[in-house]
mmCIF file of C-alpha atoms in Angstrom:
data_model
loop_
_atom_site.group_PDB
_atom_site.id
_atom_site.type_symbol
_atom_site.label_atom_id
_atom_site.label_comp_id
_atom_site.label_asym_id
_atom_site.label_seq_id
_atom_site.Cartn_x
_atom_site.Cartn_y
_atom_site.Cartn_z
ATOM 1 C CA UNK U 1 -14.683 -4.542 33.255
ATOM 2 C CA UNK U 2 -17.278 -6.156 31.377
ATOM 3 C CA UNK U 3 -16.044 -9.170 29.822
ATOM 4 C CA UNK U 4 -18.891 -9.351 26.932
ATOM 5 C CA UNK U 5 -17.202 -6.095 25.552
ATOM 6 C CA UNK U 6 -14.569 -7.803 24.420
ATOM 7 C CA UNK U 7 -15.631 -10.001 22.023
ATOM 8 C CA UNK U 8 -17.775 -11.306 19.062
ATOM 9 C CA UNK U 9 -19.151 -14.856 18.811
ATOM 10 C CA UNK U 10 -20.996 -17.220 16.455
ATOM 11 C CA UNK U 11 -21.366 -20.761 15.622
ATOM 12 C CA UNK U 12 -21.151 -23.712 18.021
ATOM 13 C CA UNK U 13 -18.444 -26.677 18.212
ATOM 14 C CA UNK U 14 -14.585 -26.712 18.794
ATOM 15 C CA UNK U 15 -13.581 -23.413 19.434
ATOM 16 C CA UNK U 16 -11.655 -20.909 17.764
ATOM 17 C CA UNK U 17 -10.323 -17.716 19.596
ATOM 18 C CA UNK U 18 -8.895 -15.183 17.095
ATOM 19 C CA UNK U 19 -6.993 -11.886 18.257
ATOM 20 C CA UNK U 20 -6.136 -8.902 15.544
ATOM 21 C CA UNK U 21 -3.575 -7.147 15.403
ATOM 22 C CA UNK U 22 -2.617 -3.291 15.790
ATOM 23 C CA UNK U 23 -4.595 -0.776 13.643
ATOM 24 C CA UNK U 24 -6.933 -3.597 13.549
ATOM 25 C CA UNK U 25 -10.359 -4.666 14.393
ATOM 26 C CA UNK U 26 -12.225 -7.910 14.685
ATOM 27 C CA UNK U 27 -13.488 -7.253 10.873
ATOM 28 C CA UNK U 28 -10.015 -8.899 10.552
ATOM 29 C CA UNK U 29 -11.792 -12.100 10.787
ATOM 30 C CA UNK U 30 -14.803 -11.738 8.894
ATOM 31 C CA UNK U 31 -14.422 -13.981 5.976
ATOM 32 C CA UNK U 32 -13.285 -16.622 8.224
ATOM 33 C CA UNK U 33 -16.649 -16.496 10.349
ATOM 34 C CA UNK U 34 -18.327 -16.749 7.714
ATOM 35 C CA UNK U 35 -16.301 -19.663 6.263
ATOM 36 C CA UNK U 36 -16.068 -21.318 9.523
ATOM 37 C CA UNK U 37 -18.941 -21.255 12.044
ATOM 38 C CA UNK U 38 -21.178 -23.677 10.670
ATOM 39 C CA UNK U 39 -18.463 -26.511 12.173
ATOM 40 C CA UNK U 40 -16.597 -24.197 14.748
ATOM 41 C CA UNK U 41 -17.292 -21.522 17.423
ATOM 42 C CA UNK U 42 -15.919 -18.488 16.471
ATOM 43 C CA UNK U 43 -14.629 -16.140 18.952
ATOM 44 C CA UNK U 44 -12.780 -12.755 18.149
ATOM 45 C CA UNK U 45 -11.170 -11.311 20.925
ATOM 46 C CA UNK U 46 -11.166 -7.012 20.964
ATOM 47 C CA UNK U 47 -8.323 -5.784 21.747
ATOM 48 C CA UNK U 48 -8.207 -2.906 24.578
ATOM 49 C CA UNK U 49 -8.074 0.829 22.469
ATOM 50 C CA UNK U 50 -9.313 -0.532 19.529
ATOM 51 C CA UNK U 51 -13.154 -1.998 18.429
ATOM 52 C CA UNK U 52 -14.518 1.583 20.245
ATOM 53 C CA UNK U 53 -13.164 0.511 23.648
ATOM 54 C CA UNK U 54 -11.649 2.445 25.494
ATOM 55 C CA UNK U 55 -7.844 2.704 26.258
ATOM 56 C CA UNK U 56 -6.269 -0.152 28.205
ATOM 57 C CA UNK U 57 -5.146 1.366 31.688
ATOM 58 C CA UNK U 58 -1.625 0.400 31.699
ATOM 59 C CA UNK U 59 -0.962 3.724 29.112
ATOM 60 C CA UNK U 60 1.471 4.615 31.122
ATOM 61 C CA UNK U 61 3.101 1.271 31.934
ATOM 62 C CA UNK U 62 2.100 -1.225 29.414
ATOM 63 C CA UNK U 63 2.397 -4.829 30.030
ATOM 64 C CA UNK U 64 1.221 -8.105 27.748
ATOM 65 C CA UNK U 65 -0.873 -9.004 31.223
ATOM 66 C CA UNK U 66 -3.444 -6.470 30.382
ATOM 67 C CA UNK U 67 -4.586 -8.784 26.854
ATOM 68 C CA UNK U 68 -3.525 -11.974 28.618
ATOM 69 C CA UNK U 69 -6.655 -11.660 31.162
ATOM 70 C CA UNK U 70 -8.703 -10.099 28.749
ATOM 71 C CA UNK U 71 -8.372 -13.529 26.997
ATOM 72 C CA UNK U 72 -7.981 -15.505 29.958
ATOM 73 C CA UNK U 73 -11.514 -14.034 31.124
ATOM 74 C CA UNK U 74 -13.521 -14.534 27.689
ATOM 75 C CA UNK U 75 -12.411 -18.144 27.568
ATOM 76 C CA UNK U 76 -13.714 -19.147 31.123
ATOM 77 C CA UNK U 77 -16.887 -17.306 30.271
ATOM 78 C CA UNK U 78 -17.501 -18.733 26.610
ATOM 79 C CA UNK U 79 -15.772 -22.289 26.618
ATOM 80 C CA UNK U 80 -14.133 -25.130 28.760
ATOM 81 C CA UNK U 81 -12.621 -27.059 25.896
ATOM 82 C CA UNK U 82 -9.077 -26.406 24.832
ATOM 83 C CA UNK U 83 -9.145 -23.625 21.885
ATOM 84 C CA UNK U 84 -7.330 -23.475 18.659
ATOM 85 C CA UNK U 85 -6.028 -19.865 18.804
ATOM 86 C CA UNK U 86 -5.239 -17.929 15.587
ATOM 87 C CA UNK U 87 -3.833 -14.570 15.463
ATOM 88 C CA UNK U 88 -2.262 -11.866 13.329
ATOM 89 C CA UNK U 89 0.369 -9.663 14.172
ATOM 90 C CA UNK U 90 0.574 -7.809 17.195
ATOM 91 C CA UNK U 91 -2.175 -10.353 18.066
ATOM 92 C CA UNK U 92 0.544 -13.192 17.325
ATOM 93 C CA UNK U 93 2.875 -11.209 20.212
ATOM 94 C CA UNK U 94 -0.347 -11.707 22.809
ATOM 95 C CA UNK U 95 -0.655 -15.412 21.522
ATOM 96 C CA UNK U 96 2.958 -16.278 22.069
ATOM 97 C CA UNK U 97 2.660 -14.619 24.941
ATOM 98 C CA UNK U 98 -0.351 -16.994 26.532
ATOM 99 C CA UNK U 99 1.081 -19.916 24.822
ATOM 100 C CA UNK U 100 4.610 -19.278 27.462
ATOM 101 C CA UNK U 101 1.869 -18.703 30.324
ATOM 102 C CA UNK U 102 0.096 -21.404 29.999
ATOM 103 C CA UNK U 103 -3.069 -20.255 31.386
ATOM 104 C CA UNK U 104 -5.261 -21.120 28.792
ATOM 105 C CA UNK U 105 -5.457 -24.835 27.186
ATOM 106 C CA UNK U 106 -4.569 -24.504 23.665
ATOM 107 C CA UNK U 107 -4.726 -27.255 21.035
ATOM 108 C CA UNK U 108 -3.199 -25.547 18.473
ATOM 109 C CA UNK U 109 -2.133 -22.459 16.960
ATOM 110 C CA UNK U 110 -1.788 -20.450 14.034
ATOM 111 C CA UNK U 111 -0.129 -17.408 13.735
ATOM 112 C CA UNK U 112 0.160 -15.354 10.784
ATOM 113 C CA UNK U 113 3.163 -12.720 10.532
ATOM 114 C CA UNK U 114 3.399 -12.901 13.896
ATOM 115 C CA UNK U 115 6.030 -9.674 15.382
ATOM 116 C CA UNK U 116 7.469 -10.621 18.157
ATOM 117 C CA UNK U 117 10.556 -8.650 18.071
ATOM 118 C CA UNK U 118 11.863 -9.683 21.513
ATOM 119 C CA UNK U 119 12.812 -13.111 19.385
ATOM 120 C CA UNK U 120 15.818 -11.277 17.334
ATOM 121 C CA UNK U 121 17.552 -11.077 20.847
ATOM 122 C CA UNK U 122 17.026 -13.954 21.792
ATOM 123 C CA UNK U 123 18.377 -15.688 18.702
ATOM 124 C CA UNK U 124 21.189 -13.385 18.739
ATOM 125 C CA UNK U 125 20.322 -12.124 15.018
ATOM 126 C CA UNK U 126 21.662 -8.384 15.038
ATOM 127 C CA UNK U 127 21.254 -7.444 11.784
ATOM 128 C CA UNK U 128 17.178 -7.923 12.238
ATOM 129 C CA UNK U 129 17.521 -6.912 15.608
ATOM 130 C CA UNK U 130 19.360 -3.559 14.152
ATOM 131 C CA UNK U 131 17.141 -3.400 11.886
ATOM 132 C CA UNK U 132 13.943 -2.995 13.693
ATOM 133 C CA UNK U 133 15.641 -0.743 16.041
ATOM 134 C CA UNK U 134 16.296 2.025 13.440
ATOM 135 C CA UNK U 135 12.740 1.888 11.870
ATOM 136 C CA UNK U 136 11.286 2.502 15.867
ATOM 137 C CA UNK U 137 13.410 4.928 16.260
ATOM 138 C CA UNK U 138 12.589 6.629 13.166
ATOM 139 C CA UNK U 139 8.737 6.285 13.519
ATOM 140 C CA UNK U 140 8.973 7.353 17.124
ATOM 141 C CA UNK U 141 10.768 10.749 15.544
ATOM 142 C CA UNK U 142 7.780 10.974 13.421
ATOM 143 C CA UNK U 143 5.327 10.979 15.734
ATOM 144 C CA UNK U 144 6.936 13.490 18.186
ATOM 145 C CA UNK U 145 7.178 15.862 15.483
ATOM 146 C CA UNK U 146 3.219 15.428 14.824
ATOM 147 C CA UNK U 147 3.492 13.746 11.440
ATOM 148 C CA UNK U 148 0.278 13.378 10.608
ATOM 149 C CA UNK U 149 0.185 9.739 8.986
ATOM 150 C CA UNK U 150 2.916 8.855 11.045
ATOM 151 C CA UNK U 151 1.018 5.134 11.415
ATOM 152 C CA UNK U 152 1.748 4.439 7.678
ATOM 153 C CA UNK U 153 5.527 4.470 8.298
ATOM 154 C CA UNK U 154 4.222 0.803 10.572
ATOM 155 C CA UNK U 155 2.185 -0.332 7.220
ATOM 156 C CA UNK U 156 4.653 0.667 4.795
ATOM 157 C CA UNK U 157 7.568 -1.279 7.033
ATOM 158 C CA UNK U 158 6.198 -4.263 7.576
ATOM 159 C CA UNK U 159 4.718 -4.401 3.847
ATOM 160 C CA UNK U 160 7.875 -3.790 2.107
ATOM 161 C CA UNK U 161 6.775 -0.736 -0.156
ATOM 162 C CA UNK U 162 4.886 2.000 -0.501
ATOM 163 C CA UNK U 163 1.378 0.575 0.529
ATOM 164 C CA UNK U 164 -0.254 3.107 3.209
ATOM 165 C CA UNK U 165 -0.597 5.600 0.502
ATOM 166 C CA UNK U 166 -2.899 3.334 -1.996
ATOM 167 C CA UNK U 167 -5.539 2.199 0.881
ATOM 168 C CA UNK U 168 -8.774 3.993 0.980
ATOM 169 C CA UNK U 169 -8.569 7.712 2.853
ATOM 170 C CA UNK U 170 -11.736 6.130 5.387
ATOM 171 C CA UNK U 171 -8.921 3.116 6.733
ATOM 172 C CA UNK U 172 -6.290 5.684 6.861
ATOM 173 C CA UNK U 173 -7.947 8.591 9.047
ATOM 174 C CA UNK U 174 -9.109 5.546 11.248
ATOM 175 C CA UNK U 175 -6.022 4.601 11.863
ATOM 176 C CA UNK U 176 -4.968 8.079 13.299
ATOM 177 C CA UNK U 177 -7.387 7.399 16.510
ATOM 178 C CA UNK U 178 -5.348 3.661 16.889
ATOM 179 C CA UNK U 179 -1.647 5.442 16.908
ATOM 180 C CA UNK U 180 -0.872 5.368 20.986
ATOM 181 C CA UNK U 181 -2.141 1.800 21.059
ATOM 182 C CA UNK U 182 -0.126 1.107 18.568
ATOM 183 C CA UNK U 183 3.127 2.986 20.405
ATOM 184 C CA UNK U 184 1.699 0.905 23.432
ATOM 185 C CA UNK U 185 2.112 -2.357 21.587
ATOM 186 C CA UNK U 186 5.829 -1.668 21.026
ATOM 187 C CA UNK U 187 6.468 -0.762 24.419
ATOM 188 C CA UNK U 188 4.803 -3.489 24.899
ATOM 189 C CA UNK U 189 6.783 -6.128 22.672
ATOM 190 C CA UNK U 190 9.752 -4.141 24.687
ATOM 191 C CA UNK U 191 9.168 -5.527 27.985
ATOM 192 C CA UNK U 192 9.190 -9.280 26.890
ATOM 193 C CA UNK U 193 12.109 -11.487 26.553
ATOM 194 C CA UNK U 194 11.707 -15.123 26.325
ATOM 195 C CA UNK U 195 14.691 -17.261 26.382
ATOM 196 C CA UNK U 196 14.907 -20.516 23.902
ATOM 197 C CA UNK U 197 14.694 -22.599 26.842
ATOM 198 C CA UNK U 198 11.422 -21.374 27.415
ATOM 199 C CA UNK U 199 9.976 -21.481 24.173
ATOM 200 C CA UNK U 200 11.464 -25.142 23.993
ATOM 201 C CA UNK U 201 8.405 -25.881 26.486
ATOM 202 C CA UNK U 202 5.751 -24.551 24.454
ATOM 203 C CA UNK U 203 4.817 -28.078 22.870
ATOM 204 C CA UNK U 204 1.682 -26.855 21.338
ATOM 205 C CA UNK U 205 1.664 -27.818 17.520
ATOM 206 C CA UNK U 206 1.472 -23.978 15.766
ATOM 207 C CA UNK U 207 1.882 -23.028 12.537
ATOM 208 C CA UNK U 208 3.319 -19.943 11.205
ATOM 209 C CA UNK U 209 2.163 -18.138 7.761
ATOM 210 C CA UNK U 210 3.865 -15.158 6.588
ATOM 211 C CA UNK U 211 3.611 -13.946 2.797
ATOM 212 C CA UNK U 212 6.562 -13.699 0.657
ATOM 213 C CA UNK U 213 5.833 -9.775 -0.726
ATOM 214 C CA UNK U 214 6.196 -8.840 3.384
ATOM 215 C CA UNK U 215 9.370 -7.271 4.835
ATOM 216 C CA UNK U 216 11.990 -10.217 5.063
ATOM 217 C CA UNK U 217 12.393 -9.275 8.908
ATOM 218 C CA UNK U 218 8.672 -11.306 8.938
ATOM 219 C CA UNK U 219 9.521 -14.088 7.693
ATOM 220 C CA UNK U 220 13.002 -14.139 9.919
ATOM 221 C CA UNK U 221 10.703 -14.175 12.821
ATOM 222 C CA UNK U 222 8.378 -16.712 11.603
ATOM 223 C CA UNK U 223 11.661 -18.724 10.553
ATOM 224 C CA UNK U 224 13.400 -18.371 14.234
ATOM 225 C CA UNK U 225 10.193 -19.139 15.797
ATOM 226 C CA UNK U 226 10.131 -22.668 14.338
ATOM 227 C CA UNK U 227 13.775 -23.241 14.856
ATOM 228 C CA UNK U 228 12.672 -22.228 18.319
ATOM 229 C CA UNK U 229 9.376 -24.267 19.108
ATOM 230 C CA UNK U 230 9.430 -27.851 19.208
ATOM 231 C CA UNK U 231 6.398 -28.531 17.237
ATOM 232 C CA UNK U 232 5.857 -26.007 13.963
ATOM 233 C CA UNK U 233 4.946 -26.231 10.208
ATOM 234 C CA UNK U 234 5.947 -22.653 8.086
ATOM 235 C CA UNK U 235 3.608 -21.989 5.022
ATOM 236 C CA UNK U 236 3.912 -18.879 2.689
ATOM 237 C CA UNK U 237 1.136 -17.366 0.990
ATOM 238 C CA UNK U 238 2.424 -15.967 -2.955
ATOM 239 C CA UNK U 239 1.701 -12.308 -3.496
ATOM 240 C CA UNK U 240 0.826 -11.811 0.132
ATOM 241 C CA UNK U 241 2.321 -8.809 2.277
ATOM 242 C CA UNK U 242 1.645 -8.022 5.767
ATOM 243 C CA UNK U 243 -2.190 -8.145 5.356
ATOM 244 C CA UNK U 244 -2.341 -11.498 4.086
ATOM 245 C CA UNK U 245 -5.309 -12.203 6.598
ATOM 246 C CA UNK U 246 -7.725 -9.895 4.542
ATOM 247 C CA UNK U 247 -6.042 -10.110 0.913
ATOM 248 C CA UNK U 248 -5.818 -13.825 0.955
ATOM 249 C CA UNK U 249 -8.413 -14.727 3.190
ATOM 250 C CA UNK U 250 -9.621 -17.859 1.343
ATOM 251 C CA UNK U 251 -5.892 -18.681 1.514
ATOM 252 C CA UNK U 252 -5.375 -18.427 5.281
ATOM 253 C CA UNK U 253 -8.931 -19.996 5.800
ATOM 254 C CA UNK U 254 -7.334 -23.246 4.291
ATOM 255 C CA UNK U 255 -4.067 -23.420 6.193
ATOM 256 C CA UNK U 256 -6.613 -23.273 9.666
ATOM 257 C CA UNK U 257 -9.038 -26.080 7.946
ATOM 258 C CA UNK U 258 -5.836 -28.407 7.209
#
């Protein structure tokens, strides 16, 4: 594997490592390059299957591991000071997820609409937990029987309305390439359960951001999160759904800035 693949870079000082989520690229972050690489170094991670790589190969298997060294290994090469980390989505899963690890030295993090659906479990909310299960089972369904924008059923979920239908036909068909990755990061999300004593010993200061137009299941998670880790601030971003990082960008920039 070679580790330059993986990611972008610009600007110089304290870094900042950002990870997208699924469906995503590292345009995720433009805006905030450009807003923040005059005083930071900016580093967007690429996520395996997506950014024309090519398909992570634990397909058939999937674990978080696969993103955790992909991480792991950019860091070493680019930096040796602890990072902030900032992530969206399926991106906030991986963060959590090398937060619990402790591999990396983090100084803070910020995760926006993070989905890490292992936490309904652990918190023992079933109705969320419920919840979630019916709408996997229900995309699943939809892909085995070749729907062919089965990947806006994901959008439209976690939006809370009818959104996939209004975004431009070019992000749309690129989604379609970006669908088994995105299966993979549920299976994914499957195999992880963290208990609260664990997440009581990730004392990194994070804060979570989720937009009060988003599914109410997002902002559960970003709620039982903080109940969960010892040292969090929540902020919600007005008007914002699911892809707060792009529609409120100057928004989000602030809450990293602060």
């Amino acid at each position: 594997m070679n580790i330059s693949d993986y990611y972008e870079q610009e600007g110089s000082g304290e870094p900042i490592v950002f990870i997208h989520g699924s469906f995503a690229n590292t345009a995720t972050w433009k805006a905030y390059f450009k807003a923040l690489s005059q005083d930071y170094h900016c580093i967007a991670i690429k996520l395996p299957g997506h950014c024309d790589l090519a398909d992570p190969e634990d397909m058939a298997s999937p674990t978080i591991e696969t993103e955790l060294s992909i991480i792991e290994a950019v860091v070493a090469e680019l930096t040796d000071k602890p990072i902030r980390l900032v992530a969206h989505s399926y991106g906030g899963v991986v963060a959590i997820s090398l937060a619990l690890k402790g591999s990396v030295e983090i100084k803070n993090i910020t995760l926006y609409e993070p989905v890490p659906m292992w936490i309904f479990d652990t918190v023992g909310d079933r109705a969320n937990a419920t919840l979630l299960a019916e709408f996997l089972a229900g995309y699943r369904a939809a892909v085995a029987n070749g729907e062919y924008f089965a990947c806006g059923r994901v959008i439209d979920f976690w939006c809370a309305g009818e959104v996939f239908d209004r975004l431009p036909e070019l992000i749309k068909e690129g989604m379609i390439p970006l669908l088994e990755n995105n299966l993979r990061h549920w299976d994914v999300g499957a195999t992880l359960n963290h208990s609260m004593s664990e997440l009581s010993e990730v004392t990194v200061p994070t804060q979570l951001v989720y937009g009060d137009c988003s599914n109410p299941a997002a902002a559960a998670i970003c709620l039982h999160l903080a109940d969960a880790l010892p040292d969090t601030d929540v902020a919600v971003v007005n008007g914002a759904n699911h892809f707060l990082v792009t529609s409120h960008a100057n928004e989000c920039i602030e809450l990293i800035a602060k």
